[in-house]
XYZ file of C-alpha atoms in Angstrom:
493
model
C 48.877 96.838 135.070
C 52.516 96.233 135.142
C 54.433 93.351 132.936
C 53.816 90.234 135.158
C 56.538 88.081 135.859
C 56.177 84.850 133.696
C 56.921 81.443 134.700
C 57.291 78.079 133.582
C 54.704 75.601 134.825
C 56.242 71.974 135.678
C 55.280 69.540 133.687
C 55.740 65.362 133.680
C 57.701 65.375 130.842
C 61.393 66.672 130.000
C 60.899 67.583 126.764
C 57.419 69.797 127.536
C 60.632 72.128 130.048
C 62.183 73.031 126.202
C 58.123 74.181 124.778
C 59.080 77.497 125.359
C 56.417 80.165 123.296
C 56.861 83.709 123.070
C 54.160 85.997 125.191
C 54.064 89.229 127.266
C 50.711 90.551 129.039
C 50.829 94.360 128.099
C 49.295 97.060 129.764
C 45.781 97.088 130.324
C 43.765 98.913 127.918
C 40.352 100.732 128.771
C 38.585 97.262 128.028
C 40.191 95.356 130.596
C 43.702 93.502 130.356
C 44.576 91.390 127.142
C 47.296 88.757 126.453
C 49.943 89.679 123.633
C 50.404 86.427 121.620
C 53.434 85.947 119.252
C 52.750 83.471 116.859
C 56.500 81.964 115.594
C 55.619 80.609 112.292
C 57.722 77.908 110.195
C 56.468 77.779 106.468
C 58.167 74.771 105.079
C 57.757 73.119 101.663
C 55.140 70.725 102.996
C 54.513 71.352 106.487
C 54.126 74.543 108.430
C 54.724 74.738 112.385
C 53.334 77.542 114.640
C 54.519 77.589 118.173
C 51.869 80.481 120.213
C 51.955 80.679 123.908
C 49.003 78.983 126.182
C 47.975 81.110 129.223
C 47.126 79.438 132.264
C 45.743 82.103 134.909
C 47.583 83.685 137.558
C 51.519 84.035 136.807
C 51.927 80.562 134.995
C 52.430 80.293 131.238
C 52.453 77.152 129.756
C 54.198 77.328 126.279
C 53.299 74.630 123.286
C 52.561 74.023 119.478
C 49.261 75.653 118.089
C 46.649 73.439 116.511
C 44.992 74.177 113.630
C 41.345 73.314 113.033
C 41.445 69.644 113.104
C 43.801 70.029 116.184
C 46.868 68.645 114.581
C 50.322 70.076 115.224
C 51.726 70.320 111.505
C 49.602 71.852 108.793
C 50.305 71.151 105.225
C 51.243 74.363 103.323
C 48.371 74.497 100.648
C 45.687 76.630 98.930
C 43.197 74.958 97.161
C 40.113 76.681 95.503
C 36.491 74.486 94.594
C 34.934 74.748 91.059
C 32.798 77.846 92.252
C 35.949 79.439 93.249
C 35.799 78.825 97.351
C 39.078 78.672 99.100
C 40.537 76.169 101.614
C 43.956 76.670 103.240
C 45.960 74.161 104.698
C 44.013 70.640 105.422
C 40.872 72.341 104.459
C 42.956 71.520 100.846
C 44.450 68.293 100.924
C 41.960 66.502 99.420
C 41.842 68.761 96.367
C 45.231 67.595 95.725
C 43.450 64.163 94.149
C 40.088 66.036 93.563
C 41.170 68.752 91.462
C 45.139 68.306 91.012
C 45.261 72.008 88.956
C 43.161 73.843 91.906
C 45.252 72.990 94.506
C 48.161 75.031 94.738
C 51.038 73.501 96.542
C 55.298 73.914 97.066
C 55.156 77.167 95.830
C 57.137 78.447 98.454
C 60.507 77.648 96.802
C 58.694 80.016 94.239
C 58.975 82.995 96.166
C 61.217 85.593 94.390
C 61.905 83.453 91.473
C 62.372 84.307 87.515
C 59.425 83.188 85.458
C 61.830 82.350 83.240
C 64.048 80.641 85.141
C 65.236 77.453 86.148
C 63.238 76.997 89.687
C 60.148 77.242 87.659
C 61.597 74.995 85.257
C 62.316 72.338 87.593
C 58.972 73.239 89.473
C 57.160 72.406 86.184
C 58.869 69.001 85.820
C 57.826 68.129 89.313
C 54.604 69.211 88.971
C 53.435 68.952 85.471
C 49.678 69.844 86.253
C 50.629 73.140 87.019
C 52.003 73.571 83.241
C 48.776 75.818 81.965
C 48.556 77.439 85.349
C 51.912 79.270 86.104
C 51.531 82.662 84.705
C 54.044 85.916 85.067
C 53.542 88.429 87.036
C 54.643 92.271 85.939
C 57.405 91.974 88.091
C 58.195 88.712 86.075
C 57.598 86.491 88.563
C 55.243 83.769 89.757
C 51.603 83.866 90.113
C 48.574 81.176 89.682
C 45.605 81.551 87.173
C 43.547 79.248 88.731
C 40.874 77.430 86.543
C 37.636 79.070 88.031
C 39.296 81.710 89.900
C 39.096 84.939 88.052
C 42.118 86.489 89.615
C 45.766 85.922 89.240
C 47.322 84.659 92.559
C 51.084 85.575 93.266
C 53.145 83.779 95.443
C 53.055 86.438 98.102
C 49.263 86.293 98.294
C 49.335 82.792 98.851
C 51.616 82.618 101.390
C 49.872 85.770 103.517
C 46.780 83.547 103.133
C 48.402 80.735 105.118
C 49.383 83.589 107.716
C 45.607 84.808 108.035
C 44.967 81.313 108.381
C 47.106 80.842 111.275
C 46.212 84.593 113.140
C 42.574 83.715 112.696
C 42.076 79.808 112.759
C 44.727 77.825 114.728
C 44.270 77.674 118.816
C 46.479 76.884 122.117
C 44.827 75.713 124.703
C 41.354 76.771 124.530
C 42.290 79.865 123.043
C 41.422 80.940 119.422
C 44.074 83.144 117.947
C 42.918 86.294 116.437
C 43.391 90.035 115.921
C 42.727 90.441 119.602
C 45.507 88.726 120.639
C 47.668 88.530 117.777
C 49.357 91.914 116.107
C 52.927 90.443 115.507
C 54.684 87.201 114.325
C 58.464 85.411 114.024
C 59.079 83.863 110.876
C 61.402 81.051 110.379
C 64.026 81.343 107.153
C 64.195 78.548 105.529
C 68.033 78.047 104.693
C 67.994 77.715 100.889
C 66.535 81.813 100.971
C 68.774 84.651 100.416
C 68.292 88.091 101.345
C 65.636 88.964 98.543
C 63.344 85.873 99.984
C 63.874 86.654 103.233
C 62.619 90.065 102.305
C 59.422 89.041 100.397
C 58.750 86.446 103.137
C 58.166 89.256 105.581
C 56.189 91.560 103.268
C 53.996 88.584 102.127
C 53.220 88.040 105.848
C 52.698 91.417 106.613
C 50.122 91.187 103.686
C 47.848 89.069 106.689
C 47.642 92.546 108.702
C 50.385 91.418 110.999
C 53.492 92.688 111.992
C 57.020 90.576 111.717
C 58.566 91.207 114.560
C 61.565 88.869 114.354
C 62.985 87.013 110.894
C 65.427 83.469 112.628
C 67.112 81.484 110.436
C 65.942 77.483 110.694
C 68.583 75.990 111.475
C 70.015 78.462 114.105
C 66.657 78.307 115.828
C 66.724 74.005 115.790
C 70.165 74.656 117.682
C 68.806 77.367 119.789
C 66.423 74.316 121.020
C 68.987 72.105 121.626
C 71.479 74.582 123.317
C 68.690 75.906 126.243
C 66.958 72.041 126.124
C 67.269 69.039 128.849
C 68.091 66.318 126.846
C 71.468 67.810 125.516
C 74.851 67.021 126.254
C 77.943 68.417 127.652
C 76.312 70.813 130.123
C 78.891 73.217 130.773
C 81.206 72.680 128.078
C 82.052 73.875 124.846
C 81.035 72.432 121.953
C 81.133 72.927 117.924
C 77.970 71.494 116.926
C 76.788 71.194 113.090
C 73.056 71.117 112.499
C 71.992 69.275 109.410
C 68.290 69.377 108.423
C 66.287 67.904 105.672
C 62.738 69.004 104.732
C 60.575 68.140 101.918
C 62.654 70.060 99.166
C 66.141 71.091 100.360
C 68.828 69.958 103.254
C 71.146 72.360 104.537
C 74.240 72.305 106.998
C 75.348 74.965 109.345
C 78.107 75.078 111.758
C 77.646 76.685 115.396
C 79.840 76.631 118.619
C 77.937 76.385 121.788
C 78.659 76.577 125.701
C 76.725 76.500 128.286
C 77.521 77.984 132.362
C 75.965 78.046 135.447
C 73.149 75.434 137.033
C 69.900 75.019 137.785
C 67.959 78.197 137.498
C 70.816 80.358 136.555
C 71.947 78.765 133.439
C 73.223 80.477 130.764
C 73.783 79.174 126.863
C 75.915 80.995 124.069
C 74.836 79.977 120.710
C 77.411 81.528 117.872
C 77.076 81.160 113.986
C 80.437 80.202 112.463
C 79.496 81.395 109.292
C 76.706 81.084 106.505
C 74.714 77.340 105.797
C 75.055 75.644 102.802
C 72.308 74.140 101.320
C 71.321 71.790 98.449
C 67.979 71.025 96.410
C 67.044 67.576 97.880
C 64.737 66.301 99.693
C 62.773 64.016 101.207
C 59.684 64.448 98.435
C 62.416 62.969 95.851
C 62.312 59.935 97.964
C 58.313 59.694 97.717
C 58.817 60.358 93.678
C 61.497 57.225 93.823
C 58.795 54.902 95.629
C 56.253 56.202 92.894
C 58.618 55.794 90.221
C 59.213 51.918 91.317
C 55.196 51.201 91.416
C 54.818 52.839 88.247
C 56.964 50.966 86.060
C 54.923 48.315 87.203
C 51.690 49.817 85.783
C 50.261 48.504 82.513
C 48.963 51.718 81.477
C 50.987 54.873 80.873
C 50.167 57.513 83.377
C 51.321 60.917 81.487
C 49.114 63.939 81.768
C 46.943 61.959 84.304
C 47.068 64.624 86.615
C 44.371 62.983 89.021
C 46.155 59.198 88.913
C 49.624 60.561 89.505
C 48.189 62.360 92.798
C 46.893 58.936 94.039
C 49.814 57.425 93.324
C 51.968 60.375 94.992
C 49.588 60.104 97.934
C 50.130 56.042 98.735
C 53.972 56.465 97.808
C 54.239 58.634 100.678
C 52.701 56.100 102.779
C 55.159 53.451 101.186
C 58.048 55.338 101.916
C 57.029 55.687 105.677
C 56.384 52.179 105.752
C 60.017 51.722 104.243
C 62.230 53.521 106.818
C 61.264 50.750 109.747
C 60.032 47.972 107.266
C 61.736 45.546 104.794
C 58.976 45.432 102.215
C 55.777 48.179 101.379
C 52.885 47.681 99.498
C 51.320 49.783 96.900
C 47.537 48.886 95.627
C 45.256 51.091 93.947
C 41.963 50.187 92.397
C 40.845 51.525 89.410
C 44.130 53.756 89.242
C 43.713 54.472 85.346
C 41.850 52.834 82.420
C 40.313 50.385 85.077
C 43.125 49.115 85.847
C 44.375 48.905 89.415
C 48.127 49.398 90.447
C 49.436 46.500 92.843
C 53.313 46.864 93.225
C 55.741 45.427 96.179
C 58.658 47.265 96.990
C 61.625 46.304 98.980
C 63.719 48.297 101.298
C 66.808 46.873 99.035
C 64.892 48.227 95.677
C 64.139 51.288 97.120
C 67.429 52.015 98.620
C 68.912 51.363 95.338
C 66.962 54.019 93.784
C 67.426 56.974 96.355
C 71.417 56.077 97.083
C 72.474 58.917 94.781
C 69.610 61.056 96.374
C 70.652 60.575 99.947
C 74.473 60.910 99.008
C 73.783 64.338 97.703
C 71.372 65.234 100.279
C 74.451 65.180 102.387
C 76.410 67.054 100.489
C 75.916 70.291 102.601
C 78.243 68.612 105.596
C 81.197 67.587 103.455
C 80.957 70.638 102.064
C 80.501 72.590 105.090
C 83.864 70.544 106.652
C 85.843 71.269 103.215
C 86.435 74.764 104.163
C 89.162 76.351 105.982
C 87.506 77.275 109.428
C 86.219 73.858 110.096
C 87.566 69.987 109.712
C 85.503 67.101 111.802
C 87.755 66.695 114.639
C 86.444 70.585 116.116
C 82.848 68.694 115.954
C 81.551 67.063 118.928
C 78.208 66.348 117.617
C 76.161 66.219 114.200
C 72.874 67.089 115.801
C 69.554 66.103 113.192
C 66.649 68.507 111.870
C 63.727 67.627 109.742
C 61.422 64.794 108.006
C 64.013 63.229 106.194
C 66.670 62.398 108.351
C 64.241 59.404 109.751
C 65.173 57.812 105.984
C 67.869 55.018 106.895
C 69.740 55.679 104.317
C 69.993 59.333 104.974
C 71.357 58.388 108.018
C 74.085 55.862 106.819
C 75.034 58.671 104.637
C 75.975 61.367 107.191
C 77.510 58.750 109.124
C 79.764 57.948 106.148
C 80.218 61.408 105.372
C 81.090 61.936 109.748
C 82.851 58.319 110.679
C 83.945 59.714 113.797
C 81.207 61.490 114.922
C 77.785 60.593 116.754
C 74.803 61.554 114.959
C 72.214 63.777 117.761
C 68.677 63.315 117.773
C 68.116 65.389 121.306
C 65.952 67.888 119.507
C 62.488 66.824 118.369
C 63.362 67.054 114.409
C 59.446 68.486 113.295
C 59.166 71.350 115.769
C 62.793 72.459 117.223
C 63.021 75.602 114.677
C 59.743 77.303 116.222
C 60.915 76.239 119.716
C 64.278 77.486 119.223
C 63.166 80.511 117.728
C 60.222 81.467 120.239
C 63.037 80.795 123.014
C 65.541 83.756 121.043
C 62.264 86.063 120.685
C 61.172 85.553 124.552
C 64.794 86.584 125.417
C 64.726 89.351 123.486
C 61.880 90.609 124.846
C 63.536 90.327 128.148
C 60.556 88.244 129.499
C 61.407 86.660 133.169
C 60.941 83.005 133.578
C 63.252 81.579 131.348
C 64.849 78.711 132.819
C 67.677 79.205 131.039
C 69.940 83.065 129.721
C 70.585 82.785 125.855
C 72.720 84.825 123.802
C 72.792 84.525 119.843
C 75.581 85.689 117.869
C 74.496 85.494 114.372
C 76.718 84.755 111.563
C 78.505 87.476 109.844
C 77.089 87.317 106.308
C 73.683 86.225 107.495
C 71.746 89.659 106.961
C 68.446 87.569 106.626
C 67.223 88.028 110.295
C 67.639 91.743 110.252
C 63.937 93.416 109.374
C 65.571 96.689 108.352
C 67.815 94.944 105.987
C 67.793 93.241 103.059
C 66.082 96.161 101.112
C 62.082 95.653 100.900
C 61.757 93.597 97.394
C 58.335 94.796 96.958
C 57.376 98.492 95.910
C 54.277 100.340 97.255
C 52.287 100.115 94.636
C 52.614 96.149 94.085
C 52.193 95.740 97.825
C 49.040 98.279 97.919
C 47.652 96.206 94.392
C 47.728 93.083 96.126
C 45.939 93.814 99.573
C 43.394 95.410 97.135
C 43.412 91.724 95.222
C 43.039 90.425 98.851
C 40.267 92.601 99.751
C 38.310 91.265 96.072
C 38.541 87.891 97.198
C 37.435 88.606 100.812
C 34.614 90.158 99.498
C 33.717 87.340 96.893
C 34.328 84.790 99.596
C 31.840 86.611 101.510
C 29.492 86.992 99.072
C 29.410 83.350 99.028
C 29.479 82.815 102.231
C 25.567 84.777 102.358
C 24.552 83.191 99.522
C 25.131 79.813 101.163
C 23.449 80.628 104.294
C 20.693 81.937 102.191
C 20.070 78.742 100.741
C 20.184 77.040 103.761
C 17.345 79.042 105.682
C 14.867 78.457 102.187
């Protein structure tokens, strides 16, 4: 069999035309033909996103998110482990996050590559003191976890391969389960706050899952991919210098791109260029959740330090506070039997709470002014600011950028949670040269962003390490399966 020509079902909705996926039906084998899923993965500090393509019979191709096992479209990037050492990825771990606060492992990805030593753990350990006896070196000197109850040290790179396996093995489109028949390759999103190194270790730590990265896209040149080849852009046929600002749960970053756009209904063609390198800064939308939980705690009778399970609780509802807080004037806070039986009720006002973050969300923007300070770029070249991420929905992140861009009007055309694996899935497609794309792209990257190129940077990882942790993978396959009979054993006495 011969590549079929793909095409884009029609759908009822505008935004479903920019869900494009990234699939090719191979050759048939001696078994009959199979589908040839690409998975485009975004591992963020909270959230991961997986776009994976949704086969419909015939020629038609319907592209959308994958679900993961309770059929939601963002999965939270953890690993947990229970007292007898069992392991849940993703939601399967949440709740271990209040259960078991030093068992459930959690923004490690910033983690990746780091120093022991060095100040990213440092800061790590301030935000997330009940790590403080579980952070241990590797040999390489950098992170891993020594679980309590888990016999084995976990590196960073182990974890994260987990979440991979998790997605090439659990998560669905459609009804169809991903899984090593369909799945042999992935594209990874880059967050922007990696360099090369990261970007490097990112790909061998997936490749740890048995898969093959195909394609390494930087996240905010795949949000603006989205919004260059989407409907609900503007200035079709013109050419624009667009800035892409994004905020996630740890870091915000800027980058500036110049786009244009030909041609008309199905011959369209977009040209998405790089004008150089983003910049990005440590902040976040998870130091607005910590400012909500700092306001209900000073309202707390009893101290909360080293009450690892208490401070999770209260992490968890200040969340839900802050949410409350970006389209209400007042949240509440109330926790029974929070600590010493004593139960937290606090009010907070948008006014308090503003207060509190306004230095936060000042230097969250910080990337933009700093991206227009240099030479190449000053805000009257921009047309359009266009927004990426959780935490631009914060009001006062908002009022901030428009501040920081008086002239300018701030774009939400791209849907802020899910553009990056869009965007990117849309590059991979076209370089795959699949038929069916509504609309021709061509990506010039920036010319110091060597991130995206699999060859280069230089693989961080030696041999040996790589080899000693599929072997550590391998030990706790084989434990988890252990325990998996034993289970079933019980069951059937």
């Amino acid at each position: 069999m011969t590549l079929q020509a793909l095409a884009i079902r029609p759908c009822h909705c505008a935004m479903m035309l920019r869900v494009v996926l990234v699939c090719a039906v191979l050759a048939a084998c001696a078994h009959g033909a199979k589908k040839h899923i690409i998975p485009v993965i975004d591992i963020g500090d909270e959230y991961m996103k997986v776009a994976a393509v949704n086969p419909r019979g015939g020629d038609y191709l319907l592209f959308d998110i994958a679900l993961n096992e309770q059929s939601e479209r963002k999965t939270s990037v953890v690993v947990g482990f229970e007292q007898d050492g069992e392991m849940r990825v993703g939601e399967d771990g949440v709740a271990l996050k209040v259960r078991a606060p030093t068992r459930c492992l959690h923004g490690f990805m910033e983690l990746l590559g780091a120093e022991f030593s060095g100040s990213v753990v440092q800061q790590f350990l301030v935000e997330n003191p009940q790590f403080g006896d579980v952070l241990v070196p590797t040999a390489r000197g950098t992170v891993a976890f020594k679980v309590p109850g888990v016999n084995d040290e976990l590196p960073v790179e182990v974890l994260i391969a987990y979440l991979v396996r998790s997605v090439v093995s659990k998560f669905s489109v459609g009804d169809i389960l991903l899984g090593s028949d369909s799945v042999s390759e992935i594209a990874l999103i880059v967050p922007e706050h990696f360099d090369e190194v990261q970007a490097g270790l990112l790909k061998q730590a997936a490749e740890l899952a048995g898969v093959r990265v195909s394609a390494l896209v930087p996240q905010l040149a795949a949000a603006i991919i989205d919004y260059a080849v989407g409907g609900q852009n503007s200035g079709a046929g013109a050419k624009q210098t667009v800035i892409g600002y994004g905020m996630g749960g740890l870091h915000s970053a800027a980058a500036a791109f110049q786009i244009e756009r030909a041609g008309a209904k199905n011959k369209k063609k977009a040209t998405v260029v790089a004008l150089g390198p983003a910049i990005s800064e440590r902040v976040g939308a998870a130091m607005f959740t910590s400012a909500v939980a700092g306001l209900a705690r000073a309202s707390f009778a009893a101290p909360l330090d080293g009450q690892f399970k208490a401070l999770a609780k209260l992490t968890r509802a200040a969340k839900e506070a802050k949410e409350q807080l970006s389209s209400s004037p007042q949240a509440r806070i109330q926790i029974e039997a929070l600590h010493a039986g004593k139960t937290l009720d606090a009010s907070i006002t948008l006014t308090r709470y503003e207060e509190a973050i306004d230095a936060i969300a000042t230097k969250g923007v910080s990337p933009v002014s700093a991206l227009l300070s240099q030479d190449r770029l000053t805000v009257d070249d921009v047309t359009v600011c266009e927004l990426f991420g959780g935490g631009v929905r914060v009001p006062r992140v908002a009022r901030a950028l428009q501040q920081t861009l008086p002239k300018l009007t701030l774009g939400r055309h791209i849907n802020g949670d899910e553009a990056a694996v869009f965007g990117a899935a849309y590059l991979v497609a076209t370089r795959a040269k699949l038929s069916g794309l509504q609309t021709e792209l061509q990506y010039v990257p920036g010319p110091q962003d060597s991130r995206q190129q699999l060859a280069s940077p230089a693989q961080p990882l030696e041999k040996a390490t790589i080899e000693a942790y599929k072997a550590l993978m391998a030990q706790i396959d084989a434990q988890e399966e252990q325990r998996q009979l034993a289970a079933a054993a019980d069951e059937d006495l």
